[in-house]
Amino acid sequence: MWKEENNLLHRSFEFRNFVEAFAFMTKVAFAAEKIGHHPNWTNVYNKVHIQLCTHDANDTITEKDIQLAKEIDAIFNKG
């Protein structure tokens, strides 16, 4: 579930291993590039933490962030 806090949308994802986490990040990278909006994220082993905000809108949450969050959820739910 995405949470809104301090002008950021953020969510953490957990996978069985590093390879699954990295595969997820790769799919998200392609989706982000396609819509021209990129996440702030970190990865440690099987965990990926993503933060979304729109830098050119004074670091606030915009429709771009909501759209990317939905894309990320769809990727995650496909497994």
Tab-separated table of C-alpha atoms in Angstrom:
chain	number	residue	atom	x	y	z
A	1	MET	CA	0.000	0.000	0.000
A	2	TRP	CA	1.346	3.403	-0.979
A	3	LYS	CA	1.624	5.960	1.815
A	4	GLU	CA	1.688	9.712	1.431
A	5	GLU	CA	4.048	11.490	3.790
A	6	ASN	CA	6.122	14.682	3.548
A	7	ASN	CA	5.109	15.316	-0.081
A	8	LEU	CA	6.202	11.800	-1.083
A	9	LEU	CA	4.411	8.653	-2.105
A	10	HIS	CA	6.348	5.711	-0.757
A	11	ARG	CA	6.079	1.961	-0.618
A	12	SER	CA	8.336	-0.974	0.163
A	13	PHE	CA	8.336	-4.297	-1.670
A	14	GLU	CA	9.818	-7.600	-0.549
A	15	PHE	CA	10.800	-10.525	-2.760
A	16	ARG	CA	12.130	-14.038	-2.255
A	17	ASN	CA	15.655	-13.063	-3.285
A	18	PHE	CA	17.872	-10.462	-4.932
A	19	VAL	CA	17.240	-11.717	-8.461
A	20	GLU	CA	13.471	-11.254	-8.106
A	21	ALA	CA	13.962	-7.784	-6.611
A	22	PHE	CA	16.291	-6.803	-9.437
A	23	ALA	CA	13.915	-8.174	-12.094
A	24	PHE	CA	11.122	-6.073	-10.579
A	25	MET	CA	13.330	-2.983	-10.655
A	26	THR	CA	14.175	-3.629	-14.296
A	27	LYS	CA	10.493	-3.809	-15.231
A	28	VAL	CA	9.792	-0.630	-13.271
A	29	ALA	CA	12.703	1.104	-15.016
A	30	PHE	CA	11.197	0.374	-18.439
A	31	ALA	CA	7.751	1.577	-17.324
A	32	ALA	CA	9.219	4.736	-15.796
A	33	GLU	CA	11.196	5.512	-18.935
A	34	LYS	CA	8.110	4.994	-21.082
A	35	ILE	CA	6.106	7.609	-19.173
A	36	GLY	CA	9.119	9.865	-18.602
A	37	HIS	CA	8.955	9.881	-14.812
A	38	HIS	CA	11.544	8.194	-12.623
A	39	PRO	CA	11.486	6.970	-9.012
A	40	ASN	CA	13.855	7.521	-6.150
A	41	TRP	CA	14.587	4.037	-4.882
A	42	THR	CA	16.878	1.815	-2.904
A	43	ASN	CA	17.514	-1.911	-3.020
A	44	VAL	CA	19.052	-4.086	-0.349
A	45	TYR	CA	19.058	-7.797	-1.162
A	46	ASN	CA	15.352	-8.712	-1.501
A	47	LYS	CA	13.832	-5.365	-0.518
A	48	VAL	CA	13.047	-2.398	-2.759
A	49	HIS	CA	11.908	0.919	-1.302
A	50	ILE	CA	10.420	3.461	-3.714
A	51	GLN	CA	9.680	7.152	-3.204
A	52	LEU	CA	7.793	9.220	-5.749
A	53	CYS	CA	7.469	12.975	-6.128
A	54	THR	CA	7.689	15.357	-9.051
A	55	HIS	CA	10.897	17.363	-8.871
A	56	ASP	CA	9.840	19.967	-11.426
A	57	ALA	CA	6.657	20.630	-9.405
A	58	ASN	CA	8.550	21.695	-6.277
A	59	ASP	CA	8.926	18.108	-5.050
A	60	THR	CA	5.205	17.540	-4.599
A	61	ILE	CA	2.983	14.634	-5.543
A	62	THR	CA	1.388	15.047	-8.955
A	63	GLU	CA	-0.599	12.940	-11.400
A	64	LYS	CA	2.719	11.647	-12.768
A	65	ASP	CA	3.469	10.046	-9.405
A	66	ILE	CA	0.022	8.517	-9.114
A	67	GLN	CA	0.306	7.116	-12.641
A	68	LEU	CA	3.731	5.610	-11.959
A	69	ALA	CA	2.542	4.162	-8.640
A	70	LYS	CA	-0.293	2.401	-10.492
A	71	GLU	CA	2.160	1.061	-13.071
A	72	ILE	CA	4.443	-0.207	-10.298
A	73	ASP	CA	1.524	-1.906	-8.543
A	74	ALA	CA	0.534	-3.630	-11.785
A	75	ILE	CA	4.087	-4.898	-12.269
A	76	PHE	CA	4.259	-6.155	-8.685
A	77	ASN	CA	0.859	-7.849	-8.875
A	78	LYS	CA	1.820	-9.705	-12.056
A	79	GLY	CA	4.507	-11.380	-9.982
